[in-house]
Coordinates of C-alpha atoms in Angstrom, one line a residue:
Chain A
M1 CA 17.0 -120.4 94.8
E2 CA 17.2 -116.7 93.9
R3 CA 13.6 -116.3 94.5
V4 CA 13.8 -118.1 97.7
N5 CA 16.6 -115.9 99.0
H6 CA 14.8 -112.8 97.8
L7 CA 11.7 -113.7 99.7
A8 CA 13.6 -114.8 102.7
S9 CA 15.4 -111.6 103.1
K10 CA 12.3 -109.5 103.1
K11 CA 11.2 -110.4 106.7
A12 CA 13.0 -111.3 110.0
A13 CA 11.3 -114.7 110.0
V14 CA 10.2 -116.5 106.9
I15 CA 8.8 -120.0 106.5
F16 CA 8.2 -121.8 103.4
T17 CA 5.4 -124.3 103.7
K18 CA 2.9 -126.4 101.8
S19 CA -0.8 -126.5 102.6
S20 CA -0.7 -130.3 102.6
C21 CA 2.2 -130.4 105.1
Y22 CA 1.0 -130.8 108.8
M23 CA 4.5 -130.5 110.3
C24 CA 4.6 -127.1 108.7
H25 CA 1.4 -126.4 110.7
S26 CA 3.3 -127.4 113.9
I27 CA 6.3 -125.2 113.1
K28 CA 4.0 -122.3 112.4
Q29 CA 2.2 -122.7 115.7
L30 CA 5.5 -122.8 117.5
F31 CA 6.5 -119.4 116.0
Y32 CA 3.2 -117.9 116.9
E33 CA 3.6 -119.2 120.4
L34 CA 6.8 -117.5 120.7
G35 CA 5.3 -114.2 119.6
A36 CA 6.9 -114.1 116.2
S37 CA 4.9 -113.3 113.1
P38 CA 6.7 -115.2 110.4
E39 CA 6.0 -114.5 106.8
I40 CA 4.5 -117.7 105.4
H41 CA 4.9 -118.7 101.7
E42 CA 2.9 -121.7 100.7
L43 CA 4.7 -123.3 97.8
D44 CA 1.7 -124.9 96.3
Q45 CA 0.1 -121.6 96.0
E46 CA 3.1 -119.5 94.8
A47 CA 4.0 -118.9 91.3
N48 CA 7.3 -120.8 90.7
G49 CA 6.3 -122.9 93.7
R50 CA 7.8 -126.0 92.0
E51 CA 11.2 -124.5 91.4
M52 CA 11.4 -123.1 94.9
E53 CA 10.5 -126.5 96.3
S54 CA 13.3 -128.3 94.4
A55 CA 15.7 -125.6 95.4
L56 CA 14.8 -126.1 98.9
R57 CA 15.0 -129.8 98.6
G58 CA 18.6 -129.3 97.8
L59 CA 19.0 -127.9 101.3
R60 CA 17.0 -130.4 103.2
N61 CA 14.7 -133.3 102.7
P62 CA 11.7 -132.9 103.3
S63 CA 11.9 -129.6 101.5
V64 CA 9.2 -128.0 103.9
P65 CA 9.0 -126.5 106.4
A66 CA 12.0 -124.4 105.4
V67 CA 12.7 -121.7 108.1
F68 CA 14.8 -118.6 107.4
I69 CA 15.6 -116.2 110.2
G70 CA 17.3 -112.9 109.3
G71 CA 17.6 -114.0 105.7
K72 CA 19.6 -117.1 106.7
Y73 CA 18.5 -120.6 106.2
V74 CA 18.0 -122.2 109.7
G75 CA 16.6 -125.6 108.9
S76 CA 13.6 -127.9 108.8
A77 CA 11.4 -129.1 111.7
K78 CA 14.1 -131.2 113.3
D79 CA 16.5 -128.4 113.4
I80 CA 13.8 -126.0 114.7
I81 CA 12.8 -128.2 117.5
S82 CA 16.4 -128.9 118.5
L83 CA 17.2 -125.2 118.5
H84 CA 14.0 -124.4 120.4
V85 CA 14.9 -126.9 123.2
D86 CA 18.3 -125.5 123.9
G87 CA 17.1 -122.0 123.7
S88 CA 18.9 -120.9 120.6
L89 CA 15.8 -120.4 118.5
K90 CA 14.5 -117.8 120.8
Q91 CA 17.8 -116.0 120.8
M92 CA 18.1 -116.1 117.0
L93 CA 14.5 -114.5 116.8
I94 CA 15.5 -111.8 119.2
D95 CA 18.7 -111.1 117.3
A96 CA 16.8 -110.8 114.1
K97 CA 14.3 -108.6 115.8
A98 CA 11.5 -111.0 115.1
I99 CA 10.7 -110.8 118.8
W100 CA 11.9 -108.7 121.6
F101 CA 11.8 -111.0 124.6
Chain B
M1 CA -60.3 -187.2 121.1
E2 CA -56.8 -187.7 119.7
S3 CA -57.5 -186.0 116.5
R4 CA -58.9 -183.0 118.3
A5 CA -55.8 -182.8 120.3
V6 CA -53.6 -183.0 117.3
R7 CA -55.5 -180.4 115.5
T8 CA -55.4 -177.9 118.3
G9 CA -51.7 -178.1 118.4
A10 CA -51.0 -178.4 114.8
E11 CA -53.3 -175.8 113.2
D12 CA -52.0 -172.9 115.3
E13 CA -48.5 -172.3 114.0
T14 CA -48.2 -168.8 115.5
G15 CA -49.5 -169.3 119.1
A16 CA -46.7 -170.7 121.0
A17 CA -48.9 -171.1 124.1
R18 CA -51.3 -173.2 122.3
V19 CA -48.7 -175.6 121.1
M20 CA -48.1 -176.6 124.7
P21 CA -51.6 -177.9 125.4
S22 CA -51.4 -180.1 122.4
F23 CA -48.5 -181.8 123.9
D24 CA -50.3 -182.5 127.0
S25 CA -53.3 -183.7 125.2
Q26 CA -51.2 -186.1 123.2
L27 CA -50.8 -188.0 126.3
P28 CA -54.0 -189.9 125.6
I29 CA -52.6 -190.5 122.2
S30 CA -49.5 -191.8 123.7
N31 CA -51.4 -194.0 125.9
A32 CA -53.2 -195.2 122.9
L33 CA -49.9 -195.9 121.4
C34 CA -49.3 -198.4 124.0
T35 CA -51.8 -200.6 122.6
E36 CA -50.6 -200.0 119.2
G37 CA -47.0 -200.7 120.3
N38 CA -46.7 -204.1 118.9
T39 CA -48.0 -203.1 115.6
I40 CA -45.5 -200.2 115.4
H41 CA -42.7 -202.4 116.3
S42 CA -43.3 -204.6 113.4
F43 CA -43.0 -201.6 111.1
R44 CA -39.5 -200.6 112.3
I45 CA -36.8 -200.6 109.7
S46 CA -33.2 -199.7 110.1
D47 CA -32.6 -198.3 106.7
F48 CA -34.5 -195.1 106.2
G49 CA -34.0 -195.2 102.5
T50 CA -36.4 -198.2 102.3
F51 CA -38.3 -197.0 105.2
E52 CA -40.2 -194.3 103.4
Q53 CA -41.4 -196.8 100.9
S54 CA -42.3 -199.3 103.5
V55 CA -43.9 -196.7 105.7
G56 CA -46.2 -195.7 102.9
F57 CA -46.9 -199.3 102.2
R58 CA -47.4 -200.2 105.8
L59 CA -49.4 -197.2 106.7
E60 CA -51.7 -197.9 103.8
N61 CA -52.0 -201.4 105.2
T62 CA -52.7 -199.9 108.5
A63 CA -55.2 -197.6 107.0
D64 CA -56.9 -200.5 105.4
L65 CA -56.8 -202.4 108.6
S66 CA -58.1 -199.7 110.8
G67 CA -60.3 -197.9 108.3
N68 CA -58.2 -194.8 108.4
T69 CA -59.7 -192.2 106.2
L70 CA -56.8 -190.0 106.6
F71 CA -55.1 -191.8 103.8
S72 CA -57.9 -191.9 101.4
S73 CA -55.6 -190.7 98.5
T74 CA -52.3 -192.3 97.9
K75 CA -50.6 -189.1 97.1
V76 CA -51.8 -187.4 100.2
S77 CA -51.0 -190.2 102.4
T78 CA -47.4 -190.6 101.2
Q79 CA -46.9 -187.0 101.6
A80 CA -48.4 -187.1 105.0
V81 CA -46.4 -190.1 105.9
A82 CA -43.2 -188.5 104.9
S83 CA -44.0 -185.3 106.8
D84 CA -45.1 -187.1 109.9
P85 CA -41.9 -188.4 111.0
L86 CA -40.6 -184.8 111.2
H87 CA -43.5 -183.2 112.8
I88 CA -44.6 -185.7 115.2
G89 CA -41.3 -185.9 116.8
T90 CA -41.0 -182.1 117.4
S91 CA -44.6 -181.8 118.6
D92 CA -44.2 -184.4 121.2
K93 CA -42.8 -182.9 124.3
S94 CA -44.6 -184.8 127.0
P95 CA -42.2 -186.9 129.1
T96 CA -44.6 -189.8 129.3
S97 CA -44.5 -190.4 125.6
R98 CA -40.9 -191.0 126.0
D99 CA -41.4 -194.0 128.1
I100 CA -43.8 -195.7 125.7
N101 CA -42.3 -198.3 123.6
P102 CA -38.8 -197.4 124.6
S103 CA -37.3 -199.6 121.9
S104 CA -39.2 -197.7 119.2
F105 CA -38.4 -194.5 120.6
R106 CA -34.7 -195.0 120.9
G107 CA -33.7 -192.0 119.1
E108 CA -35.7 -189.7 121.3
R109 CA -32.8 -188.3 123.3
Q110 CA -31.5 -186.6 120.2
R111 CA -34.8 -185.0 119.8
L112 CA -35.3 -183.6 123.2
P113 CA -32.5 -181.0 123.5
L114 CA -34.2 -178.8 121.0
E115 CA -37.7 -179.4 122.4
K116 CA -37.0 -179.0 126.0
G117 CA -35.7 -175.5 126.1
Q118 CA -37.2 -173.8 123.1
P119 CA -40.9 -174.2 122.7
S120 CA -41.2 -170.8 121.2
N121 CA -38.5 -171.6 118.8
L122 CA -40.4 -174.5 117.4
V123 CA -43.3 -172.4 116.6
S124 CA -41.3 -169.6 115.2
I125 CA -39.2 -172.0 113.1
S126 CA -42.4 -173.6 111.7
S127 CA -43.9 -170.2 110.7
G128 CA -40.7 -169.0 109.4
N129 CA -39.8 -171.9 107.3
I130 CA -43.0 -172.7 105.7
E131 CA -41.8 -171.3 102.5
N132 CA -38.6 -173.3 102.6
W133 CA -40.6 -176.4 103.1
E134 CA -42.9 -175.6 100.2
E135 CA -40.0 -174.7 98.1
S136 CA -38.1 -177.9 98.8
N137 CA -41.3 -179.8 98.0
M138 CA -41.4 -178.1 94.7
A139 CA -37.8 -178.5 94.0
D140 CA -37.6 -182.1 94.9
G141 CA -41.0 -183.1 93.7
S142 CA -41.3 -185.1 96.8
P143 CA -40.5 -184.3 100.3
R144 CA -39.0 -187.7 100.7
T145 CA -35.7 -186.6 99.0
D146 CA -35.4 -183.8 101.5
I147 CA -35.8 -185.9 104.5
S148 CA -33.4 -188.7 103.4
T149 CA -30.5 -186.3 103.2
D150 CA -31.1 -185.4 106.8
V151 CA -31.4 -188.9 107.9
D152 CA -27.9 -189.8 106.4
T153 CA -26.5 -187.5 109.0
D154 CA -28.8 -188.0 111.8
D155 CA -29.9 -191.6 111.7
K156 CA -31.1 -192.2 115.2
N157 CA -33.6 -189.4 115.0
Q158 CA -35.1 -190.9 112.0
R159 CA -35.6 -194.1 113.7
F160 CA -37.4 -192.2 116.6
D161 CA -39.3 -190.2 114.0
S162 CA -40.5 -193.2 112.2
G163 CA -41.5 -195.0 115.3
Q164 CA -43.2 -192.0 116.5
S165 CA -45.0 -191.2 113.3
L166 CA -46.4 -194.8 113.0
A167 CA -47.7 -194.5 116.4
I168 CA -49.4 -191.2 115.8
I169 CA -50.8 -192.2 112.5
A170 CA -52.2 -195.3 114.1
G171 CA -53.6 -193.0 116.8
S172 CA -55.4 -190.8 114.3
D173 CA -57.1 -193.5 112.6
S174 CA -60.4 -192.5 114.0
S175 CA -60.2 -188.7 112.8
D176 CA -62.9 -187.2 110.6
R177 CA -62.5 -186.7 106.9
S178 CA -63.2 -183.1 107.1
K179 CA -60.5 -182.6 109.7
D180 CA -58.0 -184.5 107.5
K181 CA -56.9 -181.7 105.3
S182 CA -56.1 -179.3 108.1
D183 CA -54.4 -182.0 110.0
Q184 CA -52.2 -182.7 107.0
K185 CA -51.4 -179.1 106.6
T186 CA -50.5 -178.7 110.2
L187 CA -48.6 -182.0 110.1
R188 CA -46.6 -180.7 107.2
R189 CA -45.9 -177.5 108.8
L190 CA -44.6 -179.1 112.0
A191 CA -42.6 -181.6 110.0
Q192 CA -40.9 -178.6 108.3
N193 CA -40.4 -177.1 111.6
R194 CA -38.7 -180.2 112.9
E195 CA -36.5 -180.4 109.8
A196 CA -35.3 -176.8 110.1
A197 CA -34.6 -177.4 113.8
R198 CA -32.5 -180.4 113.0
K199 CA -30.6 -178.6 110.4
S200 CA -29.9 -175.7 112.7
R201 CA -28.8 -178.0 115.4
L202 CA -26.3 -179.6 113.1
R203 CA -25.0 -176.3 111.9
K204 CA -24.6 -175.1 115.5
K205 CA -22.7 -178.3 116.3
A206 CA -20.4 -177.9 113.4
Y207 CA -19.8 -174.2 114.3
V208 CA -19.1 -175.0 118.0
Q209 CA -16.6 -177.6 117.0
Q210 CA -14.8 -175.2 114.6
L211 CA -14.7 -172.6 117.4
E212 CA -13.2 -175.1 119.9
S213 CA -10.5 -176.2 117.6
S214 CA -9.6 -172.7 116.7
R215 CA -9.4 -171.8 120.4
L216 CA -7.0 -174.6 121.0
K217 CA -4.9 -173.6 118.1
L218 CA -4.8 -170.0 119.3
T219 CA -3.6 -171.0 122.8
Q220 CA -1.0 -173.1 121.2
L221 CA 0.2 -170.4 119.0
E222 CA 0.3 -167.9 121.9
Q223 CA 2.4 -170.2 123.9
E224 CA 4.8 -170.8 121.0
L225 CA 5.1 -167.0 120.5
Q226 CA 5.7 -166.5 124.1
R227 CA 8.5 -169.0 124.2
A228 CA 10.0 -167.7 121.1
R229 CA 9.9 -164.1 122.3
Q230 CA 11.7 -165.1 125.5
Q231 CA 14.5 -166.6 123.5
G232 CA 14.7 -163.4 121.5
I233 CA 13.9 -165.1 118.3
F234 CA 12.4 -162.9 115.6
I235 CA 9.3 -164.6 114.2
S236 CA 8.0 -164.0 110.8
S237 CA 4.4 -164.9 110.0
S238 CA 3.9 -167.3 107.2
G239 CA 1.1 -165.3 105.7
D240 CA 1.2 -162.9 102.8
Q241 CA 4.2 -160.6 102.5
A242 CA 2.5 -157.4 103.4
H243 CA 1.0 -158.7 106.5
S244 CA 4.2 -160.3 107.7
M245 CA 6.1 -157.2 107.2
S246 CA 4.0 -155.1 109.5
G247 CA 3.8 -158.0 111.9
N248 CA 7.6 -158.2 111.8
G249 CA 8.0 -154.5 112.4
A250 CA 5.9 -154.6 115.6
M251 CA 7.2 -157.8 116.9
A252 CA 10.8 -157.1 116.0
F253 CA 10.6 -153.8 117.9
D254 CA 9.0 -155.4 120.9
V255 CA 11.8 -157.9 121.0
E256 CA 14.4 -155.2 120.6
Y257 CA 12.7 -152.9 123.2
A258 CA 12.7 -155.8 125.7
R259 CA 16.5 -156.2 125.1
W260 CA 17.0 -152.5 125.5
M261 CA 15.2 -152.6 128.8
E262 CA 17.4 -155.3 130.1
E263 CA 20.5 -153.4 129.2
Q264 CA 19.0 -150.3 130.7
N265 CA 18.3 -152.0 133.9
R266 CA 21.8 -153.3 134.1
Q267 CA 23.3 -149.9 133.5
I268 CA 21.0 -148.2 136.1
N269 CA 22.1 -150.8 138.7
E270 CA 25.6 -150.1 137.9
L271 CA 25.0 -146.4 138.3
R272 CA 23.1 -146.9 141.6
S273 CA 25.9 -148.9 143.1
A274 CA 28.4 -146.3 141.9
V275 CA 26.5 -143.5 143.6
N276 CA 25.9 -145.5 146.8
S277 CA 29.6 -146.3 146.9
H278 CA 30.5 -142.6 146.5
A279 CA 32.3 -143.0 143.2
S280 CA 34.2 -140.1 141.7
D281 CA 32.7 -137.7 139.4
A282 CA 34.8 -139.1 136.5
E283 CA 33.5 -142.6 137.1
L284 CA 30.0 -141.3 137.3
R285 CA 30.4 -139.3 134.2
I286 CA 31.3 -142.4 132.2
I287 CA 28.3 -144.3 133.4
V288 CA 26.0 -141.3 132.8
D289 CA 27.3 -140.8 129.3
N290 CA 26.7 -144.6 128.6
I291 CA 23.2 -144.3 129.8
L292 CA 22.5 -141.2 127.6
A293 CA 24.0 -143.0 124.6
H294 CA 21.7 -145.9 125.4
Y295 CA 18.8 -143.6 125.3
D296 CA 19.9 -142.5 121.9
E297 CA 19.8 -146.0 120.9
I298 CA 16.1 -146.5 121.7
F299 CA 15.3 -143.4 119.8
R300 CA 17.2 -144.9 116.8
L301 CA 15.3 -148.1 117.2
K302 CA 12.0 -146.3 117.4
G303 CA 12.9 -144.4 114.2
M304 CA 13.2 -147.6 112.4
A305 CA 10.1 -149.0 113.9
A306 CA 8.2 -145.9 112.8
K307 CA 9.0 -146.7 109.3
A308 CA 7.9 -150.3 109.6
D309 CA 4.8 -149.9 111.7
V310 CA 4.0 -146.4 112.9
F311 CA 0.6 -147.5 114.3
H312 CA 2.3 -149.9 116.7
L313 CA 4.3 -147.1 118.2
L314 CA 1.4 -144.8 118.3
S315 CA -0.7 -147.4 120.0
G316 CA 1.8 -147.8 122.8
M317 CA 1.2 -151.5 122.9
W318 CA 4.9 -151.9 123.3
K319 CA 4.5 -150.2 126.8
T320 CA 2.7 -151.5 129.9
P321 CA -0.8 -150.3 130.5
A322 CA -0.1 -147.7 133.2
E323 CA 2.7 -146.2 131.0
R324 CA 0.2 -146.1 128.2
C325 CA -2.0 -143.8 130.3
F326 CA 0.5 -141.1 129.8
L327 CA 1.3 -141.8 126.2
W328 CA 1.9 -138.9 123.9
L329 CA 2.8 -139.4 120.3
G330 CA 4.3 -142.8 120.9
G331 CA 6.2 -142.0 124.2
F332 CA 6.5 -140.0 127.3
R333 CA 6.0 -136.2 127.7
S334 CA 9.3 -134.4 128.4
S335 CA 7.6 -131.6 130.1
E336 CA 6.0 -134.0 132.6
L337 CA 9.3 -135.6 133.3
L338 CA 10.9 -132.3 134.0
K339 CA 8.1 -131.4 136.3
L340 CA 8.7 -134.3 138.5
L341 CA 12.4 -134.0 138.4
V342 CA 12.5 -130.4 139.6
N343 CA 11.5 -131.5 143.2
Q344 CA 13.8 -134.4 143.1
L345 CA 16.9 -132.5 142.2
E346 CA 17.3 -129.9 144.9
P347 CA 19.4 -128.2 145.7
L348 CA 19.7 -126.3 142.4
T349 CA 21.5 -123.0 141.7
E350 CA 19.5 -120.1 140.5
Q351 CA 20.8 -120.6 137.1
Q352 CA 20.0 -124.2 137.0
L353 CA 16.6 -123.6 138.2
M354 CA 16.0 -121.0 135.5
G355 CA 17.5 -123.4 132.9
I356 CA 15.2 -126.2 133.9
T357 CA 12.2 -124.0 134.0
N358 CA 13.0 -122.6 130.6
L359 CA 13.6 -126.2 129.3
Q360 CA 10.3 -127.2 130.8
Q361 CA 8.5 -124.3 129.0
S362 CA 10.3 -125.0 125.7
S363 CA 9.4 -128.6 125.7
Q364 CA 5.8 -127.7 126.6
Q365 CA 5.7 -125.3 123.7
A366 CA 7.1 -127.9 121.2
E367 CA 4.7 -130.5 122.5
D368 CA 1.8 -128.2 122.0
A369 CA 3.0 -127.3 118.4
L370 CA 3.3 -131.0 117.5
S371 CA -0.1 -131.8 119.1
Q372 CA -1.7 -129.1 117.0
G373 CA -0.1 -130.4 113.9
M374 CA -1.4 -133.9 114.7
E375 CA -4.9 -132.4 115.2
A376 CA -4.7 -130.6 111.9
L377 CA -3.7 -133.9 110.3
Q378 CA -6.5 -135.8 111.9
Q379 CA -9.0 -133.2 110.9
S380 CA -7.8 -133.2 107.4
L381 CA -7.9 -137.1 107.3
A382 CA -11.5 -137.0 108.5
D383 CA -12.4 -134.4 105.9
T384 CA -10.9 -136.5 103.1
L385 CA -12.8 -139.5 104.1
C386 CA -16.0 -137.5 104.4
S387 CA -15.9 -135.8 101.1
G388 CA -18.8 -136.7 98.9
N389 CA -21.8 -138.2 100.5
L390 CA -21.5 -140.7 103.3
G391 CA -24.0 -143.4 103.5
S392 CA -25.5 -142.9 100.0
S393 CA -25.3 -145.4 97.4
G394 CA -22.6 -144.7 94.8
S395 CA -22.8 -144.5 91.1
S396 CA -19.9 -145.6 89.0
G397 CA -18.5 -142.1 89.1
N398 CA -18.2 -142.3 92.8
V399 CA -15.8 -145.4 92.6
A400 CA -13.3 -143.1 91.1
N401 CA -13.9 -140.6 93.8
Y402 CA -13.6 -143.2 96.4
M403 CA -10.3 -144.4 95.0
G404 CA -9.1 -140.8 95.0
Q405 CA -10.1 -140.3 98.5
M406 CA -8.2 -143.3 99.6
A407 CA -5.1 -142.3 97.7
M408 CA -5.2 -138.9 99.4
A409 CA -5.9 -140.4 102.8
M410 CA -3.0 -142.8 102.3
G411 CA -0.7 -139.8 101.7
K412 CA -1.9 -138.2 104.9
L413 CA -1.3 -141.3 107.0
G414 CA 2.3 -141.3 105.6
T415 CA 3.0 -138.2 107.4
L416 CA 2.4 -139.8 110.8
E417 CA 5.9 -141.1 110.8
G418 CA 7.2 -137.6 110.7
F419 CA 5.3 -136.7 113.8
I420 CA 6.6 -139.6 115.7
R421 CA 10.1 -138.8 114.6
Q422 CA 9.9 -135.2 115.8
A423 CA 8.2 -136.2 119.1
D424 CA 11.2 -138.5 119.8
N425 CA 13.5 -135.8 118.7
L426 CA 12.0 -133.6 121.2
R427 CA 12.4 -136.2 123.9
Q428 CA 16.0 -136.8 123.0
Q429 CA 16.9 -133.1 122.8
T430 CA 15.3 -132.5 126.2
L431 CA 17.2 -135.2 127.8
Q432 CA 20.5 -134.0 126.4
Q433 CA 19.7 -130.4 127.4
L434 CA 18.9 -131.6 130.9
H435 CA 22.2 -133.1 131.4
R436 CA 24.0 -130.0 130.0
I437 CA 22.3 -128.0 132.9
L438 CA 23.0 -130.4 135.6
T439 CA 26.3 -131.5 137.2
T440 CA 27.4 -135.1 136.9
R441 CA 26.2 -136.0 140.3
Q442 CA 22.8 -134.4 139.7
S443 CA 22.6 -136.1 136.3
A444 CA 23.1 -139.4 138.0
R445 CA 20.4 -138.7 140.5
A446 CA 18.2 -137.5 137.7
L447 CA 18.6 -140.8 135.7
L448 CA 18.0 -142.8 138.8
A449 CA 14.8 -140.9 139.6
I450 CA 13.5 -141.2 136.0
N451 CA 14.2 -144.9 135.9
D452 CA 12.5 -145.3 139.3
Y453 CA 9.4 -143.4 138.2
F454 CA 9.0 -145.6 135.1
S455 CA 9.7 -148.8 137.1
R456 CA 6.9 -147.8 139.5
L457 CA 4.6 -147.4 136.5
R458 CA 5.5 -150.8 135.2
A459 CA 5.1 -152.4 138.6
L460 CA 1.7 -150.6 138.9
S461 CA 0.7 -152.2 135.5
S462 CA 1.7 -155.6 136.7
L463 CA -0.4 -155.2 139.8
W464 CA -3.2 -154.0 137.8
L465 CA -3.1 -156.9 135.4
A466 CA -2.9 -159.4 138.3
R467 CA -5.6 -157.8 140.3
P468 CA -8.4 -160.2 141.6
R469 CA -11.6 -159.8 139.7
E470 CA -15.0 -160.8 140.9

């Protein structure tokens, strides 16, 4: 979890994914569509990937995609979609200076 | 003359055209049979089992009587005799021959169906089955064994055959010794032809009967299912567990969806009458909230169905055809719905208009994102199944690869449920956000408009299914 938080705080938008996860692909696409450039960490290609995955599984199941905005855990796919629909996601990204409009 | 005719028809096993003339030219033979009629009659035997022996015996007698050199060797003659019943019958297509000795040729009607319509088949069967014939000869040691099995199932034809064969044999009494061998060969070939034709007729008959009974069974089952569904009974198939599980998932959902629709219609009617009777905002609010909660219910049901049978939901078979036209990830597109609502909901405030426009854009973006994820999944699934060589024969090592491929593909299919879930999540969130933007009265109108739109799609489906077809 330490590692996760450390990585998450380095950029405004950070997403933990796995190359085998296609929902992760969708969430990444959504962020790109919004103009954000999230930092992507593929857990199956990271050192300590397993540990991070189990740490994230403690937050939400499935463990990926795990989205952090402004260093704070936002949620998984379901949360992101819900926040996007009511406009909150965009606002969060603006607040974290991941996007400007 | 008769022998010449027989030879022309019999020797040529490949030329369909040439078979025909032989039939015509057998007319003289048939006429000749007339005179032999009485003789033939006396040779008729009901039990084919004894027939063969007696035919051999009688024919040899006949040979003696008429000096028929065709049966110079016993072996040859018995073989020829045995083969004759088969071939003579198939080769005789002339209508006139039917009329001759009607009592002898009783079984002819069974013979004709094949001969009438399929002259080319006869020839092709004969050429194609010569090996079989020879094989069966080898195996049995005598063609008689072969024939008798057929006769057990098709007795009448045998009677016809025997009567016919005796007639022809009698007719070819005057043939040359030099033509004997080729005649015999041809006779054998045609006999085999006839046998094969008979066998295939029997097979076809059995198959058709099987089809018919299956068809009946199918309609019966469909009716039962229909009745049971109407009563809301949940049917489980009595097959293996795995199959019945998926069948249950799809059917159970269909039943629940039908019930949900009924309740939806009831609530919508309630809302409509409340709006028409100018009910208060408070009253409208209650009904609107109920309907929204009812929408939550279908999404919950779909979630469960996605676990049981994701492909049923993805297929849209639970919806009507016209609705299926617009299917996206197992349901409707929120962005489309919002597009058609914007025009129906005027007047809208600036803020509301902006809110709805944003909502439309957001749902569009989310739909695109989910679609792209799905595409990536599909591509990956295709890649998994394509890894290694397609179409090439596998070694034992490839079996392990194959199993590995399948396991990986199975894992990928498992993620489909997640996509349906998120698609439904999107629909649910969009509906809820919409009603946050609108006033109670506007929400009521929006719900009525949405329901009306889907009703029209369903009505269109019914019309389409009932349309007259040429």
